[in-house]
Amino acid sequence: MSATPHSSDTRTAGTLGPEPLPLSLLVNGEVRTALADPATTLVEFLRDSLGLTGTKIGCDRGACSACTVWIDGEVAASCMTLAFDVRDQSITTIEGLSHEGKLHPVQRAFIEHDALQCGFCTPGMVMSCAHLVDKNPRCTLEDVKAAISGHLCRCGAYPNIFKATLAAAAAVDQDRSA
Ligand code: FES
Ligand code: FES
């Protein structure tokens, strides 16, 4: 028996539209609602509809990682994700990484170690490095390199990004052991 798509199945963007529809997403702990075309990518929705411009668009085709966010706590390229496909998930952007007014240790370490030049790759880099440090504060240089292997930094800030991430990891590890 062949599977017939049910008319009420709205889980894939292909069954929606073409007119804009209201879309509610859980972003940085808040439900945010705006009209969106079904073909809208997550990064477009974040930036253009919600005004969360911290997440950058570099290549817009999954090749640079500038648009990295967390979806249900895992890193993801928001230019390769349809906004309507993450309605049941929790999105964290660079704007949501600080906690109670305190920067994430990786954000602090990027400042302290001068781990950026133009800053365009930085939000995406920070999201991937913070994900690594939160999961494994005993990470090695090889782990950091692997975590940001998909990220392009045209300014070549990699050495200080490595230093900053390892310093943040050491600080988090010390805090957790205290
Ligand atoms: S903008 Fe998404 S990977 Fe480059
Ligand atoms: S700091 Fe300029 S692209 Fe990375």
PDB file of C-alpha atoms and ligand atoms in Angstrom:
ATOM      1  CA  MET A   1       0.000   0.000   0.000  1.00  0.00           C
ATOM      2  CA  SER A   2       1.470   3.351  -0.951  1.00  0.00           C
ATOM      3  CA  ALA A   3       1.800   6.075   1.656  1.00  0.00           C
ATOM      4  CA  THR A   4      -0.456   9.041   0.989  1.00  0.00           C
ATOM      5  CA  PRO A   5       0.541  12.360   2.519  1.00  0.00           C
ATOM      6  CA  HIS A   6      -2.145  13.451   4.968  1.00  0.00           C
ATOM      7  CA  SER A   7      -3.575  16.898   4.262  1.00  0.00           C
ATOM      8  CA  SER A   8      -2.935  17.958   7.879  1.00  0.00           C
ATOM      9  CA  ASP A   9       0.737  16.898   7.812  1.00  0.00           C
ATOM     10  CA  THR A  10       2.561  20.226   8.010  1.00  0.00           C
ATOM     11  CA  ARG A  11       5.935  18.926   9.188  1.00  0.00           C
ATOM     12  CA  THR A  12       7.669  19.562   5.882  1.00  0.00           C
ATOM     13  CA  ALA A  13       7.804  22.987   4.312  1.00  0.00           C
ATOM     14  CA  GLY A  14       6.844  21.469   0.951  1.00  0.00           C
ATOM     15  CA  THR A  15       3.242  21.052   2.123  1.00  0.00           C
ATOM     16  CA  LEU A  16       2.916  24.715   3.135  1.00  0.00           C
ATOM     17  CA  GLY A  17       2.420  27.981   1.314  1.00  0.00           C
ATOM     18  CA  PRO A  18       3.204  29.494  -1.044  1.00  0.00           C
ATOM     19  CA  GLU A  19       1.823  32.448   0.926  1.00  0.00           C
ATOM     20  CA  PRO A  20       3.594  33.515   4.153  1.00  0.00           C
ATOM     21  CA  LEU A  21       2.276  31.867   7.299  1.00  0.00           C
ATOM     22  CA  PRO A  22       2.711  32.608  10.998  1.00  0.00           C
ATOM     23  CA  LEU A  23       5.694  30.723  12.404  1.00  0.00           C
ATOM     24  CA  SER A  24       6.495  30.363  16.110  1.00  0.00           C
ATOM     25  CA  LEU A  25       9.934  29.185  17.164  1.00  0.00           C
ATOM     26  CA  LEU A  26      11.504  28.773  20.584  1.00  0.00           C
ATOM     27  CA  VAL A  27      14.587  30.969  20.320  1.00  0.00           C
ATOM     28  CA  ASN A  28      16.890  31.623  23.260  1.00  0.00           C
ATOM     29  CA  GLY A  29      14.178  30.445  25.652  1.00  0.00           C
ATOM     30  CA  GLU A  30      11.404  32.668  24.251  1.00  0.00           C
ATOM     31  CA  VAL A  31       8.634  31.850  21.804  1.00  0.00           C
ATOM     32  CA  ARG A  32       9.017  34.247  18.892  1.00  0.00           C
ATOM     33  CA  THR A  33       6.383  34.542  16.165  1.00  0.00           C
ATOM     34  CA  ALA A  34       6.508  36.166  12.737  1.00  0.00           C
ATOM     35  CA  LEU A  35       5.159  35.618   9.245  1.00  0.00           C
ATOM     36  CA  ALA A  36       7.440  33.561   7.038  1.00  0.00           C
ATOM     37  CA  ASP A  37       7.434  32.159   3.554  1.00  0.00           C
ATOM     38  CA  PRO A  38       7.693  28.349   3.762  1.00  0.00           C
ATOM     39  CA  ALA A  39      11.032  28.442   1.929  1.00  0.00           C
ATOM     40  CA  THR A  40      12.589  30.741   4.545  1.00  0.00           C
ATOM     41  CA  THR A  41      15.790  29.380   6.020  1.00  0.00           C
ATOM     42  CA  LEU A  42      16.378  29.511   9.737  1.00  0.00           C
ATOM     43  CA  VAL A  43      19.109  32.122   9.387  1.00  0.00           C
ATOM     44  CA  GLU A  44      16.824  34.346   7.310  1.00  0.00           C
ATOM     45  CA  PHE A  45      14.068  34.017   9.897  1.00  0.00           C
ATOM     46  CA  LEU A  46      16.450  34.807  12.765  1.00  0.00           C
ATOM     47  CA  ARG A  47      17.994  37.813  11.067  1.00  0.00           C
ATOM     48  CA  ASP A  48      15.220  39.295   8.929  1.00  0.00           C
ATOM     49  CA  SER A  49      12.103  38.428  10.932  1.00  0.00           C
ATOM     50  CA  LEU A  50      13.390  38.402  14.520  1.00  0.00           C
ATOM     51  CA  GLY A  51      16.214  40.946  14.224  1.00  0.00           C
ATOM     52  CA  LEU A  52      18.776  38.520  15.655  1.00  0.00           C
ATOM     53  CA  THR A  53      21.604  39.617  13.383  1.00  0.00           C
ATOM     54  CA  GLY A  54      24.399  38.077  15.462  1.00  0.00           C
ATOM     55  CA  THR A  55      24.158  34.953  13.311  1.00  0.00           C
ATOM     56  CA  LYS A  56      25.949  35.704  10.036  1.00  0.00           C
ATOM     57  CA  ILE A  57      25.436  34.578   6.455  1.00  0.00           C
ATOM     58  CA  GLY A  58      28.693  33.857   4.649  1.00  0.00           C
ATOM     59  CA  CYS A  59      28.260  31.370   1.813  1.00  0.00           C
ATOM     60  CA  ASP A  60      24.538  30.591   2.303  1.00  0.00           C
ATOM     61  CA  ARG A  61      25.228  27.051   1.094  1.00  0.00           C
ATOM     62  CA  GLY A  62      26.638  25.054   4.006  1.00  0.00           C
ATOM     63  CA  ALA A  63      30.311  25.631   3.289  1.00  0.00           C
ATOM     64  CA  CYS A  64      31.591  28.215   5.814  1.00  0.00           C
ATOM     65  CA  SER A  65      29.758  27.693   9.150  1.00  0.00           C
ATOM     66  CA  ALA A  66      29.321  31.444   9.730  1.00  0.00           C
ATOM     67  CA  CYS A  67      25.621  30.730  10.363  1.00  0.00           C
ATOM     68  CA  THR A  68      26.153  28.138  13.109  1.00  0.00           C
ATOM     69  CA  VAL A  69      23.501  27.961  15.838  1.00  0.00           C
ATOM     70  CA  TRP A  70      22.429  25.229  18.230  1.00  0.00           C
ATOM     71  CA  ILE A  71      19.287  23.231  17.487  1.00  0.00           C
ATOM     72  CA  ASP A  72      18.256  21.215  20.543  1.00  0.00           C
ATOM     73  CA  GLY A  73      21.776  21.779  21.861  1.00  0.00           C
ATOM     74  CA  GLU A  74      23.603  20.515  18.776  1.00  0.00           C
ATOM     75  CA  VAL A  75      25.499  22.676  16.300  1.00  0.00           C
ATOM     76  CA  ALA A  76      23.784  23.207  12.965  1.00  0.00           C
ATOM     77  CA  ALA A  77      24.129  25.365   9.871  1.00  0.00           C
ATOM     78  CA  SER A  78      21.108  27.644   9.964  1.00  0.00           C
ATOM     79  CA  CYS A  79      21.439  28.459   6.240  1.00  0.00           C
ATOM     80  CA  MET A  80      20.801  24.780   5.482  1.00  0.00           C
ATOM     81  CA  THR A  81      17.775  24.471   7.766  1.00  0.00           C
ATOM     82  CA  LEU A  82      14.250  25.471   6.836  1.00  0.00           C
ATOM     83  CA  ALA A  83      12.705  27.561   9.595  1.00  0.00           C
ATOM     84  CA  PHE A  84       9.434  25.593   9.446  1.00  0.00           C
ATOM     85  CA  ASP A  85      11.317  22.336  10.014  1.00  0.00           C
ATOM     86  CA  VAL A  86      12.454  23.313  13.524  1.00  0.00           C
ATOM     87  CA  ARG A  87       9.084  24.254  14.981  1.00  0.00           C
ATOM     88  CA  ASP A  88       9.336  21.580  17.676  1.00  0.00           C
ATOM     89  CA  GLN A  89      12.944  22.322  18.592  1.00  0.00           C
ATOM     90  CA  SER A  90      14.844  24.762  20.734  1.00  0.00           C
ATOM     91  CA  ILE A  91      17.144  27.224  18.979  1.00  0.00           C
ATOM     92  CA  THR A  92      20.102  28.945  20.625  1.00  0.00           C
ATOM     93  CA  THR A  93      21.872  31.792  18.881  1.00  0.00           C
ATOM     94  CA  ILE A  94      24.898  33.836  19.872  1.00  0.00           C
ATOM     95  CA  GLU A  95      22.505  36.327  21.509  1.00  0.00           C
ATOM     96  CA  GLY A  96      21.335  33.575  23.855  1.00  0.00           C
ATOM     97  CA  LEU A  97      24.720  32.226  24.903  1.00  0.00           C
ATOM     98  CA  SER A  98      25.332  34.527  27.846  1.00  0.00           C
ATOM     99  CA  HIS A  99      23.665  33.607  31.121  1.00  0.00           C
ATOM    100  CA  GLU A 100      22.229  36.105  33.612  1.00  0.00           C
ATOM    101  CA  GLY A 101      24.272  38.885  32.051  1.00  0.00           C
ATOM    102  CA  LYS A 102      27.531  36.893  32.130  1.00  0.00           C
ATOM    103  CA  LEU A 103      29.273  36.004  28.910  1.00  0.00           C
ATOM    104  CA  HIS A 104      29.921  32.340  28.208  1.00  0.00           C
ATOM    105  CA  PRO A 105      33.546  31.429  29.109  1.00  0.00           C
ATOM    106  CA  VAL A 106      34.324  31.016  25.404  1.00  0.00           C
ATOM    107  CA  GLN A 107      33.027  34.515  24.658  1.00  0.00           C
ATOM    108  CA  ARG A 108      35.200  35.939  27.447  1.00  0.00           C
ATOM    109  CA  ALA A 109      38.236  33.989  26.258  1.00  0.00           C
ATOM    110  CA  PHE A 110      37.792  35.179  22.655  1.00  0.00           C
ATOM    111  CA  ILE A 111      38.007  38.754  23.958  1.00  0.00           C
ATOM    112  CA  GLU A 112      40.942  38.057  26.280  1.00  0.00           C
ATOM    113  CA  HIS A 113      42.925  36.196  23.607  1.00  0.00           C
ATOM    114  CA  ASP A 114      42.122  38.549  20.745  1.00  0.00           C
ATOM    115  CA  ALA A 115      40.597  35.654  18.817  1.00  0.00           C
ATOM    116  CA  LEU A 116      39.022  37.782  16.090  1.00  0.00           C
ATOM    117  CA  GLN A 117      39.852  40.401  13.551  1.00  0.00           C
ATOM    118  CA  CYS A 118      36.876  41.447  11.400  1.00  0.00           C
ATOM    119  CA  GLY A 119      34.572  39.318  13.560  1.00  0.00           C
ATOM    120  CA  PHE A 120      32.452  37.971  10.736  1.00  0.00           C
ATOM    121  CA  CYS A 121      33.176  34.310  11.470  1.00  0.00           C
ATOM    122  CA  THR A 122      33.170  34.870  15.228  1.00  0.00           C
ATOM    123  CA  PRO A 123      29.552  34.136  16.231  1.00  0.00           C
ATOM    124  CA  GLY A 124      29.635  30.815  14.409  1.00  0.00           C
ATOM    125  CA  MET A 125      33.077  29.965  15.777  1.00  0.00           C
ATOM    126  CA  VAL A 126      31.943  30.783  19.308  1.00  0.00           C
ATOM    127  CA  MET A 127      28.849  28.589  18.991  1.00  0.00           C
ATOM    128  CA  SER A 128      30.953  25.592  17.923  1.00  0.00           C
ATOM    129  CA  CYS A 129      33.722  26.199  20.472  1.00  0.00           C
ATOM    130  CA  ALA A 130      31.205  26.734  23.298  1.00  0.00           C
ATOM    131  CA  HIS A 131      29.460  23.503  22.328  1.00  0.00           C
ATOM    132  CA  LEU A 132      32.775  21.647  22.567  1.00  0.00           C
ATOM    133  CA  VAL A 133      33.800  23.231  25.866  1.00  0.00           C
ATOM    134  CA  ASP A 134      30.394  22.605  27.466  1.00  0.00           C
ATOM    135  CA  LYS A 135      30.500  18.936  26.440  1.00  0.00           C
ATOM    136  CA  ASN A 136      34.204  18.322  27.037  1.00  0.00           C
ATOM    137  CA  PRO A 137      36.132  20.845  29.122  1.00  0.00           C
ATOM    138  CA  ARG A 138      39.138  18.525  28.944  1.00  0.00           C
ATOM    139  CA  CYS A 139      39.307  18.893  25.183  1.00  0.00           C
ATOM    140  CA  THR A 140      42.629  18.892  23.374  1.00  0.00           C
ATOM    141  CA  LEU A 141      43.946  21.089  20.591  1.00  0.00           C
ATOM    142  CA  GLU A 142      42.986  18.324  18.160  1.00  0.00           C
ATOM    143  CA  ASP A 143      39.435  18.385  19.509  1.00  0.00           C
ATOM    144  CA  VAL A 144      39.253  22.157  18.968  1.00  0.00           C
ATOM    145  CA  LYS A 145      40.573  21.803  15.435  1.00  0.00           C
ATOM    146  CA  ALA A 146      37.967  19.120  14.733  1.00  0.00           C
ATOM    147  CA  ALA A 147      35.167  21.235  16.239  1.00  0.00           C
ATOM    148  CA  ILE A 148      35.899  24.176  13.950  1.00  0.00           C
ATOM    149  CA  SER A 149      37.053  22.208  10.932  1.00  0.00           C
ATOM    150  CA  GLY A 150      34.065  23.407   8.905  1.00  0.00           C
ATOM    151  CA  HIS A 151      34.538  27.076   9.811  1.00  0.00           C
ATOM    152  CA  LEU A 152      36.263  29.506   7.490  1.00  0.00           C
ATOM    153  CA  CYS A 153      38.087  32.486   8.961  1.00  0.00           C
ATOM    154  CA  ARG A 154      39.315  34.678   6.163  1.00  0.00           C
ATOM    155  CA  CYS A 155      41.345  36.756   8.613  1.00  0.00           C
ATOM    156  CA  GLY A 156      43.325  33.703   9.730  1.00  0.00           C
ATOM    157  CA  ALA A 157      42.581  34.145  13.410  1.00  0.00           C
ATOM    158  CA  TYR A 158      42.861  30.400  14.009  1.00  0.00           C
ATOM    159  CA  PRO A 159      45.887  30.389  16.363  1.00  0.00           C
ATOM    160  CA  ASN A 160      44.177  32.708  18.842  1.00  0.00           C
ATOM    161  CA  ILE A 161      40.857  30.878  18.440  1.00  0.00           C
ATOM    162  CA  PHE A 162      42.657  27.677  19.479  1.00  0.00           C
ATOM    163  CA  LYS A 163      44.281  29.433  22.461  1.00  0.00           C
ATOM    164  CA  ALA A 164      41.027  31.049  23.539  1.00  0.00           C
ATOM    165  CA  THR A 165      39.037  27.827  23.365  1.00  0.00           C
ATOM    166  CA  LEU A 166      41.627  25.844  25.319  1.00  0.00           C
ATOM    167  CA  ALA A 167      41.791  28.601  27.938  1.00  0.00           C
ATOM    168  CA  ALA A 168      38.002  28.610  28.249  1.00  0.00           C
ATOM    169  CA  ALA A 169      37.985  24.826  28.538  1.00  0.00           C
ATOM    170  CA  ALA A 170      40.591  24.936  31.330  1.00  0.00           C
ATOM    171  CA  ALA A 171      38.524  27.544  33.193  1.00  0.00           C
ATOM    172  CA  VAL A 172      35.328  25.513  32.883  1.00  0.00           C
ATOM    173  CA  ASP A 173      37.133  22.334  33.956  1.00  0.00           C
ATOM    174  CA  GLN A 174      38.534  24.129  37.018  1.00  0.00           C
ATOM    175  CA  ASP A 175      35.074  25.466  37.923  1.00  0.00           C
ATOM    176  CA  ARG A 176      33.504  22.042  37.614  1.00  0.00           C
ATOM    177  CA  SER A 177      36.252  20.431  39.738  1.00  0.00           C
ATOM    178  CA  ALA A 178      36.022  23.083  42.492  1.00  0.00           C
TER     179      ALA A 178
HETATM  180  S1  FES B   1      26.357  30.732   5.691  1.00  0.00           S
HETATM  181 FE1  FES B   1      25.733  28.785   6.362  1.00  0.00          FE
HETATM  182  S2  FES B   1      27.457  27.535   6.064  1.00  0.00           S
HETATM  183 FE2  FES B   1      28.046  29.446   5.170  1.00  0.00          FE
HETATM  184  S1  FES B   2      37.900  37.166  12.161  1.00  0.00           S
HETATM  185 FE1  FES B   2      37.504  37.828  10.110  1.00  0.00          FE
HETATM  186  S2  FES B   2      36.754  36.042   9.130  1.00  0.00           S
HETATM  187 FE2  FES B   2      37.375  35.335  11.071  1.00  0.00          FE
END
